[in-house]
Amino acid sequence: MGEKSSVQLGVIGALFLSVASSVSIVICNKALMSNLGFKFATTLTSWHLMVTYCTLHVALRLNFFENKPIDMKTVMLFGILNGISIGFLNLSLGFNSIGFYQMTKLAIIPFTVLLETIFLKKQFSRNVKLSLLVLLIGVGIASITDLQLNLVGTILSVLAIITTCVGQILTNTIQKRLSISSTQLLYQSAPFQATVLFITGPVVDQYLTKQNVFASTYSPIILAFIVLSCLIAVSVNFSTFLVIGKTSPVTYQVLGHLKTCLVLGFGYTLLHDPFTSRNIIGILVAIIGMGLYSYFCTLEHKMKQAANLLSMSLVNKGKDDKSPLLPGKNTSHQDKDNHEANKKDSLFKV
């Protein structure tokens, strides 16, 4: 019982860390990019991953976790895929309107469900699917304002959806099949993600912003926010792998939409961003969807546990029913035969 409660506390802690760190980095990066004019998102992400790797390397040296060797080809392809997915998401934002970019992020959940159903044979109940639909409708109402389509932007969005879904599914699958922790996987894959983004980031950012990241002005306040963003990113990256490993890619995406609602709320209360009745209705609908998703997932998990316990008890009962009765009968017959034999022996002796 204690082990079960500790696992639940671990999941809750991972979810809380993910929400807190993600909302913090969004606020930090918004100040860095909107107010201070540092708009090089892809290059900044490569720095995030470099700092994450360096932090984990120090933690490894201090024996906070053990390094477990993983097949180099697997971890390299995984790291490159995740780096590419980040690049595609940033390009999708650059080539599309904000509304269409939000649609791209919303499409990740149904596409993840589709991929897991086809390739991993995972079953999603009707109640879970309906709760996800309510969630997506709510987030769509709250965040989507305009939908402007163009061919290049649409292709980039499709590529972003595919690479993001596959990357998150692999994050969960690799941890479970290779019996490694989220920290071990992040430590070994971060250098490859960082390398991909460090090479492509300046090119992508220059194409999107028409500015050179290395020719930009780095004032003390900009440097301070960059350092702060990198430090927060360590928690973001760590909690991302932790949540996906402990729960599922779909649950992580649901959590991501909770962050979207929180960011909208913080933007209104702290930064005085425009907020309409449509935003409020959308957030409320999304929260209802999240609540339903959490309720149905918890209910189905408990039902699955109860079914497993029942099947185990039936198996044990079957073993108990088979073993004690037959030996008892055989023993009584054997005692009777021994008694008759002893009786005959005594007659012959007389």
mmCIF file of C-alpha atoms in Angstrom:
data_model
loop_
_atom_site.group_PDB
_atom_site.id
_atom_site.type_symbol
_atom_site.label_atom_id
_atom_site.label_comp_id
_atom_site.label_asym_id
_atom_site.label_seq_id
_atom_site.Cartn_x
_atom_site.Cartn_y
_atom_site.Cartn_z
ATOM 1 C CA MET A 1 0.000 0.000 0.000
ATOM 2 C CA GLY A 2 2.862 2.332 0.878
ATOM 3 C CA GLU A 3 4.567 1.613 -2.444
ATOM 4 C CA LYS A 4 1.346 2.395 -4.333
ATOM 5 C CA SER A 5 0.899 5.738 -2.531
ATOM 6 C CA SER A 6 4.541 6.669 -3.190
ATOM 7 C CA VAL A 7 4.044 5.973 -6.916
ATOM 8 C CA GLN A 8 0.929 8.186 -6.932
ATOM 9 C CA LEU A 9 2.830 10.959 -5.138
ATOM 10 C CA GLY A 10 5.605 10.635 -7.725
ATOM 11 C CA VAL A 11 3.118 11.090 -10.581
ATOM 12 C CA ILE A 12 1.459 14.082 -8.878
ATOM 13 C CA GLY A 13 4.876 15.635 -8.228
ATOM 14 C CA ALA A 14 5.897 15.153 -11.873
ATOM 15 C CA LEU A 15 2.656 16.747 -13.105
ATOM 16 C CA PHE A 16 3.033 19.711 -10.745
ATOM 17 C CA LEU A 17 6.688 20.251 -11.716
ATOM 18 C CA SER A 18 5.764 20.130 -15.407
ATOM 19 C CA VAL A 19 2.967 22.697 -15.044
ATOM 20 C CA ALA A 20 4.943 25.059 -12.791
ATOM 21 C CA SER A 21 8.124 24.992 -14.888
ATOM 22 C CA SER A 22 6.307 25.270 -18.236
ATOM 23 C CA VAL A 23 4.188 28.241 -17.177
ATOM 24 C CA SER A 24 7.305 29.895 -15.710
ATOM 25 C CA ILE A 25 9.334 29.476 -18.896
ATOM 26 C CA VAL A 26 6.472 30.784 -21.057
ATOM 27 C CA ILE A 27 6.295 33.955 -18.949
ATOM 28 C CA CYS A 28 10.106 34.305 -18.993
ATOM 29 C CA ASN A 29 10.380 33.755 -22.750
ATOM 30 C CA LYS A 30 7.480 36.104 -23.451
ATOM 31 C CA ALA A 31 9.322 38.860 -21.589
ATOM 32 C CA LEU A 32 12.550 37.959 -23.419
ATOM 33 C CA MET A 33 11.033 37.883 -26.909
ATOM 34 C CA SER A 34 8.169 40.381 -26.762
ATOM 35 C CA ASN A 35 9.570 43.008 -24.412
ATOM 36 C CA LEU A 36 13.335 42.684 -24.958
ATOM 37 C CA GLY A 37 13.234 41.786 -28.665
ATOM 38 C CA PHE A 38 15.208 38.512 -28.513
ATOM 39 C CA LYS A 39 13.202 36.454 -31.034
ATOM 40 C CA PHE A 40 15.562 33.523 -31.720
ATOM 41 C CA ALA A 41 13.413 30.707 -30.324
ATOM 42 C CA THR A 42 15.073 27.717 -32.025
ATOM 43 C CA THR A 43 18.611 28.763 -31.086
ATOM 44 C CA LEU A 44 17.439 29.467 -27.534
ATOM 45 C CA THR A 45 16.034 25.923 -27.353
ATOM 46 C CA SER A 46 19.439 24.506 -28.337
ATOM 47 C CA TRP A 47 20.993 26.438 -25.442
ATOM 48 C CA HIS A 48 18.268 25.048 -23.158
ATOM 49 C CA LEU A 49 19.247 21.499 -24.085
ATOM 50 C CA MET A 50 22.978 22.188 -23.709
ATOM 51 C CA VAL A 51 22.441 23.552 -20.190
ATOM 52 C CA THR A 52 20.164 20.591 -19.406
ATOM 53 C CA TYR A 53 22.868 18.133 -20.478
ATOM 54 C CA CYS A 54 25.563 19.951 -18.478
ATOM 55 C CA THR A 55 23.325 20.017 -15.387
ATOM 56 C CA LEU A 56 22.587 16.293 -15.668
ATOM 57 C CA HIS A 57 26.293 15.580 -16.196
ATOM 58 C CA VAL A 58 27.096 17.347 -12.913
ATOM 59 C CA ALA A 59 24.254 15.411 -11.229
ATOM 60 C CA LEU A 60 25.732 12.168 -12.565
ATOM 61 C CA ARG A 61 29.172 13.053 -11.171
ATOM 62 C CA LEU A 62 27.545 13.751 -7.791
ATOM 63 C CA ASN A 63 25.864 10.297 -7.938
ATOM 64 C CA PHE A 64 22.305 11.645 -8.058
ATOM 65 C CA PHE A 65 21.530 8.996 -10.685
ATOM 66 C CA GLU A 66 23.283 6.117 -12.455
ATOM 67 C CA ASN A 67 24.000 6.134 -16.157
ATOM 68 C CA LYS A 68 22.632 3.106 -18.010
ATOM 69 C CA PRO A 69 24.093 2.345 -21.454
ATOM 70 C CA ILE A 70 21.560 2.537 -24.297
ATOM 71 C CA ASP A 71 22.070 1.433 -27.890
ATOM 72 C CA MET A 72 23.797 4.396 -29.564
ATOM 73 C CA LYS A 73 21.773 4.131 -32.771
ATOM 74 C CA THR A 74 18.480 4.194 -30.836
ATOM 75 C CA VAL A 75 19.350 7.191 -28.692
ATOM 76 C CA MET A 76 20.887 9.089 -31.635
ATOM 77 C CA LEU A 77 17.818 8.661 -33.856
ATOM 78 C CA PHE A 78 15.552 9.516 -30.921
ATOM 79 C CA GLY A 79 17.493 12.693 -30.122
ATOM 80 C CA ILE A 80 17.636 13.806 -33.766
ATOM 81 C CA LEU A 81 13.881 13.174 -34.178
ATOM 82 C CA ASN A 82 13.037 15.298 -31.131
ATOM 83 C CA GLY A 83 15.321 18.077 -32.327
ATOM 84 C CA ILE A 84 13.680 18.043 -35.765
ATOM 85 C CA SER A 85 10.183 18.128 -34.222
ATOM 86 C CA ILE A 86 11.062 21.309 -32.301
ATOM 87 C CA GLY A 87 12.358 22.883 -35.504
ATOM 88 C CA PHE A 88 9.174 21.971 -37.401
ATOM 89 C CA LEU A 89 6.979 23.404 -34.627
ATOM 90 C CA ASN A 90 8.868 26.705 -34.741
ATOM 91 C CA LEU A 91 8.687 26.798 -38.554
ATOM 92 C CA SER A 92 4.971 26.013 -38.369
ATOM 93 C CA LEU A 93 4.494 29.002 -36.077
ATOM 94 C CA GLY A 94 6.538 31.175 -38.446
ATOM 95 C CA PHE A 95 4.680 30.193 -41.631
ATOM 96 C CA ASN A 96 1.141 30.048 -40.199
ATOM 97 C CA SER A 97 -1.216 32.314 -38.328
ATOM 98 C CA ILE A 98 -1.462 31.929 -34.537
ATOM 99 C CA GLY A 99 -4.881 30.296 -34.966
ATOM 100 C CA PHE A 100 -3.628 27.642 -37.376
ATOM 101 C CA TYR A 101 -0.613 26.980 -35.139
ATOM 102 C CA GLN A 102 -2.994 26.353 -32.226
ATOM 103 C CA MET A 103 -4.930 23.953 -34.472
ATOM 104 C CA THR A 104 -1.647 22.141 -35.131
ATOM 105 C CA LYS A 105 -1.070 21.691 -31.398
ATOM 106 C CA LEU A 106 -4.659 20.500 -30.904
ATOM 107 C CA ALA A 107 -4.227 17.893 -33.659
ATOM 108 C CA ILE A 108 -1.396 16.214 -31.741
ATOM 109 C CA ILE A 109 -3.791 14.463 -29.303
ATOM 110 C CA PRO A 110 -6.068 12.719 -31.855
ATOM 111 C CA PHE A 111 -3.063 11.794 -34.004
ATOM 112 C CA THR A 112 -1.289 10.307 -30.960
ATOM 113 C CA VAL A 113 -4.418 8.286 -30.124
ATOM 114 C CA LEU A 114 -4.534 7.065 -33.738
ATOM 115 C CA LEU A 115 -0.855 6.033 -33.800
ATOM 116 C CA GLU A 116 -1.014 4.251 -30.436
ATOM 117 C CA THR A 117 -4.171 2.407 -31.487
ATOM 118 C CA ILE A 118 -2.704 1.247 -34.819
ATOM 119 C CA PHE A 119 0.899 0.446 -33.889
ATOM 120 C CA LEU A 120 0.812 -0.263 -30.128
ATOM 121 C CA LYS A 121 -2.694 -1.804 -30.058
ATOM 122 C CA LYS A 122 -3.625 0.483 -27.163
ATOM 123 C CA GLN A 123 -7.342 0.760 -26.429
ATOM 124 C CA PHE A 124 -9.006 4.096 -25.609
ATOM 125 C CA SER A 125 -12.544 3.866 -24.226
ATOM 126 C CA ARG A 126 -15.416 5.907 -25.613
ATOM 127 C CA ASN A 127 -15.567 7.954 -22.389
ATOM 128 C CA VAL A 128 -11.880 8.899 -22.653
ATOM 129 C CA LYS A 129 -12.288 9.871 -26.321
ATOM 130 C CA LEU A 130 -15.348 12.024 -25.528
ATOM 131 C CA SER A 131 -13.527 13.776 -22.670
ATOM 132 C CA LEU A 132 -10.608 14.523 -25.022
ATOM 133 C CA LEU A 133 -13.073 15.928 -27.566
ATOM 134 C CA VAL A 134 -14.569 18.244 -24.913
ATOM 135 C CA LEU A 135 -11.060 19.361 -23.946
ATOM 136 C CA LEU A 136 -10.035 20.102 -27.541
ATOM 137 C CA ILE A 137 -13.251 22.043 -28.207
ATOM 138 C CA GLY A 138 -12.644 24.147 -25.083
ATOM 139 C CA VAL A 139 -9.018 24.932 -25.914
ATOM 140 C CA GLY A 140 -10.029 25.671 -29.503
ATOM 141 C CA ILE A 141 -12.672 28.167 -28.377
ATOM 142 C CA ALA A 142 -10.233 29.829 -25.966
ATOM 143 C CA SER A 143 -7.150 30.080 -28.172
ATOM 144 C CA ILE A 144 -8.059 29.941 -31.874
ATOM 145 C CA THR A 145 -8.879 33.347 -33.321
ATOM 146 C CA ASP A 146 -8.110 33.120 -37.031
ATOM 147 C CA LEU A 147 -7.397 30.360 -39.551
ATOM 148 C CA GLN A 148 -5.277 31.411 -42.523
ATOM 149 C CA LEU A 149 -4.134 28.498 -44.682
ATOM 150 C CA ASN A 150 -1.128 28.260 -46.996
ATOM 151 C CA LEU A 151 0.498 25.239 -48.622
ATOM 152 C CA VAL A 152 3.996 25.528 -47.094
ATOM 153 C CA GLY A 153 2.603 26.233 -43.627
ATOM 154 C CA THR A 154 0.218 23.270 -43.855
ATOM 155 C CA ILE A 155 3.022 20.882 -44.905
ATOM 156 C CA LEU A 156 5.223 22.113 -42.042
ATOM 157 C CA SER A 157 2.335 21.668 -39.590
ATOM 158 C CA VAL A 158 1.729 18.083 -40.738
ATOM 159 C CA LEU A 159 5.443 17.297 -40.357
ATOM 160 C CA ALA A 160 5.444 18.934 -36.908
ATOM 161 C CA ILE A 161 2.454 16.822 -35.811
ATOM 162 C CA ILE A 162 3.980 13.550 -37.064
ATOM 163 C CA THR A 163 7.450 14.100 -35.566
ATOM 164 C CA THR A 164 6.071 15.370 -32.244
ATOM 165 C CA CYS A 165 3.669 12.436 -31.836
ATOM 166 C CA VAL A 166 6.265 9.815 -32.772
ATOM 167 C CA GLY A 167 8.870 11.456 -30.515
ATOM 168 C CA GLN A 168 6.552 11.503 -27.499
ATOM 169 C CA ILE A 169 5.382 7.918 -28.068
ATOM 170 C CA LEU A 170 9.034 6.815 -28.275
ATOM 171 C CA THR A 171 9.815 8.730 -25.063
ATOM 172 C CA ASN A 172 7.300 6.522 -23.260
ATOM 173 C CA THR A 173 8.071 3.285 -25.131
ATOM 174 C CA ILE A 174 11.876 3.452 -24.796
ATOM 175 C CA GLN A 175 11.683 4.060 -21.033
ATOM 176 C CA LYS A 176 9.366 1.094 -20.482
ATOM 177 C CA ARG A 177 10.918 -1.419 -22.877
ATOM 178 C CA LEU A 178 14.525 -0.713 -21.920
ATOM 179 C CA SER A 179 13.702 -0.237 -18.196
ATOM 180 C CA ILE A 180 15.468 3.113 -17.999
ATOM 181 C CA SER A 181 14.524 6.255 -16.110
ATOM 182 C CA SER A 182 13.497 9.568 -17.641
ATOM 183 C CA THR A 183 16.755 11.089 -16.371
ATOM 184 C CA GLN A 184 18.892 8.423 -18.066
ATOM 185 C CA LEU A 185 17.086 8.858 -21.392
ATOM 186 C CA LEU A 186 17.225 12.663 -21.276
ATOM 187 C CA TYR A 187 20.930 12.636 -20.327
ATOM 188 C CA GLN A 188 21.886 10.491 -23.312
ATOM 189 C CA SER A 189 19.569 12.083 -25.900
ATOM 190 C CA ALA A 190 20.000 15.776 -24.979
ATOM 191 C CA PRO A 191 23.388 16.186 -26.759
ATOM 192 C CA PHE A 192 21.907 14.981 -30.060
ATOM 193 C CA GLN A 193 18.844 17.233 -29.717
ATOM 194 C CA ALA A 194 21.069 20.189 -28.846
ATOM 195 C CA THR A 195 23.428 19.518 -31.773
ATOM 196 C CA VAL A 196 20.570 19.381 -34.310
ATOM 197 C CA LEU A 197 19.085 22.638 -33.028
ATOM 198 C CA PHE A 198 22.447 24.382 -32.614
ATOM 199 C CA ILE A 199 23.243 23.710 -36.291
ATOM 200 C CA THR A 200 19.785 24.442 -37.723
ATOM 201 C CA GLY A 201 18.601 27.003 -35.153
ATOM 202 C CA PRO A 202 20.458 30.086 -36.440
ATOM 203 C CA VAL A 203 19.367 29.289 -40.026
ATOM 204 C CA VAL A 204 15.715 28.796 -39.044
ATOM 205 C CA ASP A 205 15.709 31.896 -36.836
ATOM 206 C CA GLN A 206 17.320 34.069 -39.508
ATOM 207 C CA TYR A 207 14.752 32.910 -42.058
ATOM 208 C CA LEU A 208 11.865 33.663 -39.679
ATOM 209 C CA THR A 209 13.122 36.903 -38.096
ATOM 210 C CA LYS A 210 15.411 38.282 -40.858
ATOM 211 C CA GLN A 211 18.040 38.792 -38.129
ATOM 212 C CA ASN A 212 21.310 37.073 -37.249
ATOM 213 C CA VAL A 213 21.362 35.629 -33.728
ATOM 214 C CA PHE A 214 25.134 36.122 -33.438
ATOM 215 C CA ALA A 215 24.905 39.762 -34.544
ATOM 216 C CA SER A 216 22.180 40.549 -32.018
ATOM 217 C CA THR A 217 22.746 42.925 -29.105
ATOM 218 C CA TYR A 218 23.216 41.129 -25.768
ATOM 219 C CA SER A 219 22.573 43.614 -22.982
ATOM 220 C CA PRO A 220 22.971 42.523 -19.326
ATOM 221 C CA ILE A 221 19.199 42.205 -18.868
ATOM 222 C CA ILE A 222 18.858 40.071 -22.025
ATOM 223 C CA LEU A 223 21.699 37.824 -20.830
ATOM 224 C CA ALA A 224 20.056 37.564 -17.403
ATOM 225 C CA PHE A 225 16.748 36.445 -18.939
ATOM 226 C CA ILE A 226 18.550 33.967 -21.239
ATOM 227 C CA VAL A 227 20.307 32.409 -18.226
ATOM 228 C CA LEU A 228 17.014 32.299 -16.288
ATOM 229 C CA SER A 229 15.253 30.712 -19.264
ATOM 230 C CA CYS A 230 17.978 28.048 -19.558
ATOM 231 C CA LEU A 231 17.785 27.217 -15.847
ATOM 232 C CA ILE A 232 13.996 26.866 -15.944
ATOM 233 C CA ALA A 233 14.346 24.743 -19.094
ATOM 234 C CA VAL A 234 16.239 22.100 -17.090
ATOM 235 C CA SER A 235 13.061 21.519 -15.048
ATOM 236 C CA VAL A 236 10.891 21.679 -18.181
ATOM 237 C CA ASN A 237 12.919 19.049 -20.053
ATOM 238 C CA PHE A 238 13.288 16.808 -16.998
ATOM 239 C CA SER A 239 9.568 16.954 -16.123
ATOM 240 C CA THR A 240 8.561 16.358 -19.767
ATOM 241 C CA PHE A 241 10.405 13.027 -19.913
ATOM 242 C CA LEU A 242 9.237 12.201 -16.373
ATOM 243 C CA VAL A 243 5.531 12.810 -17.075
ATOM 244 C CA ILE A 244 5.532 10.935 -20.397
ATOM 245 C CA GLY A 245 7.384 8.020 -18.788
ATOM 246 C CA LYS A 246 5.105 7.802 -15.739
ATOM 247 C CA THR A 247 1.817 8.424 -17.573
ATOM 248 C CA SER A 248 1.398 8.515 -21.361
ATOM 249 C CA PRO A 249 1.924 10.839 -24.358
ATOM 250 C CA VAL A 250 -1.821 11.650 -24.422
ATOM 251 C CA THR A 251 -1.838 12.600 -20.728
ATOM 252 C CA TYR A 252 1.185 14.831 -21.344
ATOM 253 C CA GLN A 253 -0.679 16.604 -24.151
ATOM 254 C CA VAL A 254 -3.737 17.054 -21.903
ATOM 255 C CA LEU A 255 -1.406 18.595 -19.334
ATOM 256 C CA GLY A 256 -0.034 20.840 -22.075
ATOM 257 C CA HIS A 257 -3.497 22.253 -22.742
ATOM 258 C CA LEU A 258 -3.924 22.891 -19.012
ATOM 259 C CA LYS A 259 -0.743 24.967 -19.260
ATOM 260 C CA THR A 260 -2.268 26.867 -22.200
ATOM 261 C CA CYS A 261 -5.301 27.765 -20.083
ATOM 262 C CA LEU A 262 -3.078 28.820 -17.174
ATOM 263 C CA VAL A 263 -0.899 30.948 -19.465
ATOM 264 C CA LEU A 264 -4.018 32.684 -20.827
ATOM 265 C CA GLY A 265 -5.154 33.327 -17.252
ATOM 266 C CA PHE A 266 -1.751 34.633 -16.148
ATOM 267 C CA GLY A 267 -1.542 36.795 -19.262
ATOM 268 C CA TYR A 268 -4.814 38.437 -18.321
ATOM 269 C CA THR A 269 -4.110 38.895 -14.598
ATOM 270 C CA LEU A 270 -0.388 39.753 -14.666
ATOM 271 C CA LEU A 271 0.284 41.162 -18.141
ATOM 272 C CA HIS A 272 -3.202 42.619 -18.741
ATOM 273 C CA ASP A 273 -3.618 40.830 -22.077
ATOM 274 C CA PRO A 274 -7.036 41.189 -23.762
ATOM 275 C CA PHE A 275 -9.510 38.653 -22.363
ATOM 276 C CA THR A 276 -13.019 38.083 -23.733
ATOM 277 C CA SER A 277 -16.048 36.044 -22.712
ATOM 278 C CA ARG A 278 -15.046 33.597 -25.446
ATOM 279 C CA ASN A 279 -11.713 32.970 -23.680
ATOM 280 C CA ILE A 280 -13.502 32.387 -20.374
ATOM 281 C CA ILE A 281 -16.053 29.971 -21.889
ATOM 282 C CA GLY A 282 -13.310 28.085 -23.729
ATOM 283 C CA ILE A 283 -11.173 27.705 -20.606
ATOM 284 C CA LEU A 284 -14.165 26.473 -18.567
ATOM 285 C CA VAL A 285 -15.074 23.897 -21.244
ATOM 286 C CA ALA A 286 -11.426 22.787 -21.413
ATOM 287 C CA ILE A 287 -11.270 22.387 -17.621
ATOM 288 C CA ILE A 288 -14.433 20.242 -17.738
ATOM 289 C CA GLY A 289 -12.791 18.089 -20.429
ATOM 290 C CA MET A 290 -9.622 17.723 -18.330
ATOM 291 C CA GLY A 291 -11.683 16.784 -15.276
ATOM 292 C CA LEU A 292 -13.610 14.153 -17.236
ATOM 293 C CA TYR A 293 -10.394 12.752 -18.724
ATOM 294 C CA SER A 294 -8.789 12.492 -15.283
ATOM 295 C CA TYR A 295 -11.934 10.897 -13.794
ATOM 296 C CA PHE A 296 -12.376 8.280 -16.529
ATOM 297 C CA CYS A 297 -8.662 7.400 -16.619
ATOM 298 C CA THR A 298 -8.594 6.955 -12.826
ATOM 299 C CA LEU A 299 -11.821 4.916 -12.892
ATOM 300 C CA GLU A 300 -10.566 2.630 -15.664
ATOM 301 C CA HIS A 301 -7.213 2.197 -13.915
ATOM 302 C CA LYS A 302 -8.981 1.103 -10.703
ATOM 303 C CA MET A 303 -11.246 -1.285 -12.641
ATOM 304 C CA LYS A 304 -8.207 -2.790 -14.366
ATOM 305 C CA GLN A 305 -6.436 -3.254 -11.017
ATOM 306 C CA ALA A 306 -9.550 -4.887 -9.517
ATOM 307 C CA ALA A 307 -9.835 -7.240 -12.506
ATOM 308 C CA ASN A 308 -6.158 -8.213 -12.173
ATOM 309 C CA LEU A 309 -6.556 -8.892 -8.440
ATOM 310 C CA LEU A 310 -9.690 -10.977 -9.085
ATOM 311 C CA SER A 311 -7.985 -13.075 -11.761
ATOM 312 C CA MET A 312 -4.967 -13.638 -9.482
ATOM 313 C CA SER A 313 -7.198 -14.709 -6.586
ATOM 314 C CA LEU A 314 -9.110 -17.117 -8.853
ATOM 315 C CA VAL A 315 -5.846 -18.657 -10.058
ATOM 316 C CA ASN A 316 -4.602 -19.067 -6.479
ATOM 317 C CA LYS A 317 -7.939 -20.533 -5.395
ATOM 318 C CA GLY A 318 -7.785 -23.020 -8.257
ATOM 319 C CA LYS A 319 -4.333 -24.128 -7.143
ATOM 320 C CA ASP A 320 -5.531 -24.508 -3.546
ATOM 321 C CA ASP A 321 -8.564 -26.534 -4.667
ATOM 322 C CA LYS A 322 -6.417 -28.935 -6.671
ATOM 323 C CA SER A 323 -3.573 -29.613 -4.242
ATOM 324 C CA PRO A 324 -4.824 -30.507 -0.722
ATOM 325 C CA LEU A 325 -7.755 -32.844 -1.450
ATOM 326 C CA LEU A 326 -6.107 -35.500 -3.618
ATOM 327 C CA PRO A 327 -3.135 -36.065 -1.334
ATOM 328 C CA GLY A 328 -5.569 -36.437 1.578
ATOM 329 C CA LYS A 329 -7.469 -39.217 -0.179
ATOM 330 C CA ASN A 330 -4.310 -40.944 -1.323
ATOM 331 C CA THR A 331 -2.918 -40.767 2.184
ATOM 332 C CA SER A 332 -5.998 -42.431 3.705
ATOM 333 C CA HIS A 333 -5.878 -45.247 1.137
ATOM 334 C CA GLN A 334 -2.145 -45.633 1.678
ATOM 335 C CA ASP A 335 -2.639 -45.879 5.465
ATOM 336 C CA LYS A 336 -5.341 -48.516 4.951
ATOM 337 C CA ASP A 337 -3.060 -50.577 2.678
ATOM 338 C CA ASN A 338 -0.212 -50.349 5.174
ATOM 339 C CA HIS A 339 -2.528 -51.527 7.979
ATOM 340 C CA GLU A 340 -3.636 -54.575 5.938
ATOM 341 C CA ALA A 341 -0.026 -55.438 5.095
ATOM 342 C CA ASN A 342 1.005 -55.230 8.745
ATOM 343 C CA LYS A 343 -1.929 -57.456 9.680
ATOM 344 C CA LYS A 344 -0.860 -60.128 7.146
ATOM 345 C CA ASP A 345 2.754 -59.973 8.353
ATOM 346 C CA SER A 346 1.645 -60.578 11.929
ATOM 347 C CA LEU A 347 -0.414 -63.665 10.866
ATOM 348 C CA PHE A 348 2.549 -65.208 9.007
ATOM 349 C CA LYS A 349 4.782 -64.666 12.032
ATOM 350 C CA VAL A 350 2.370 -66.553 14.307
#
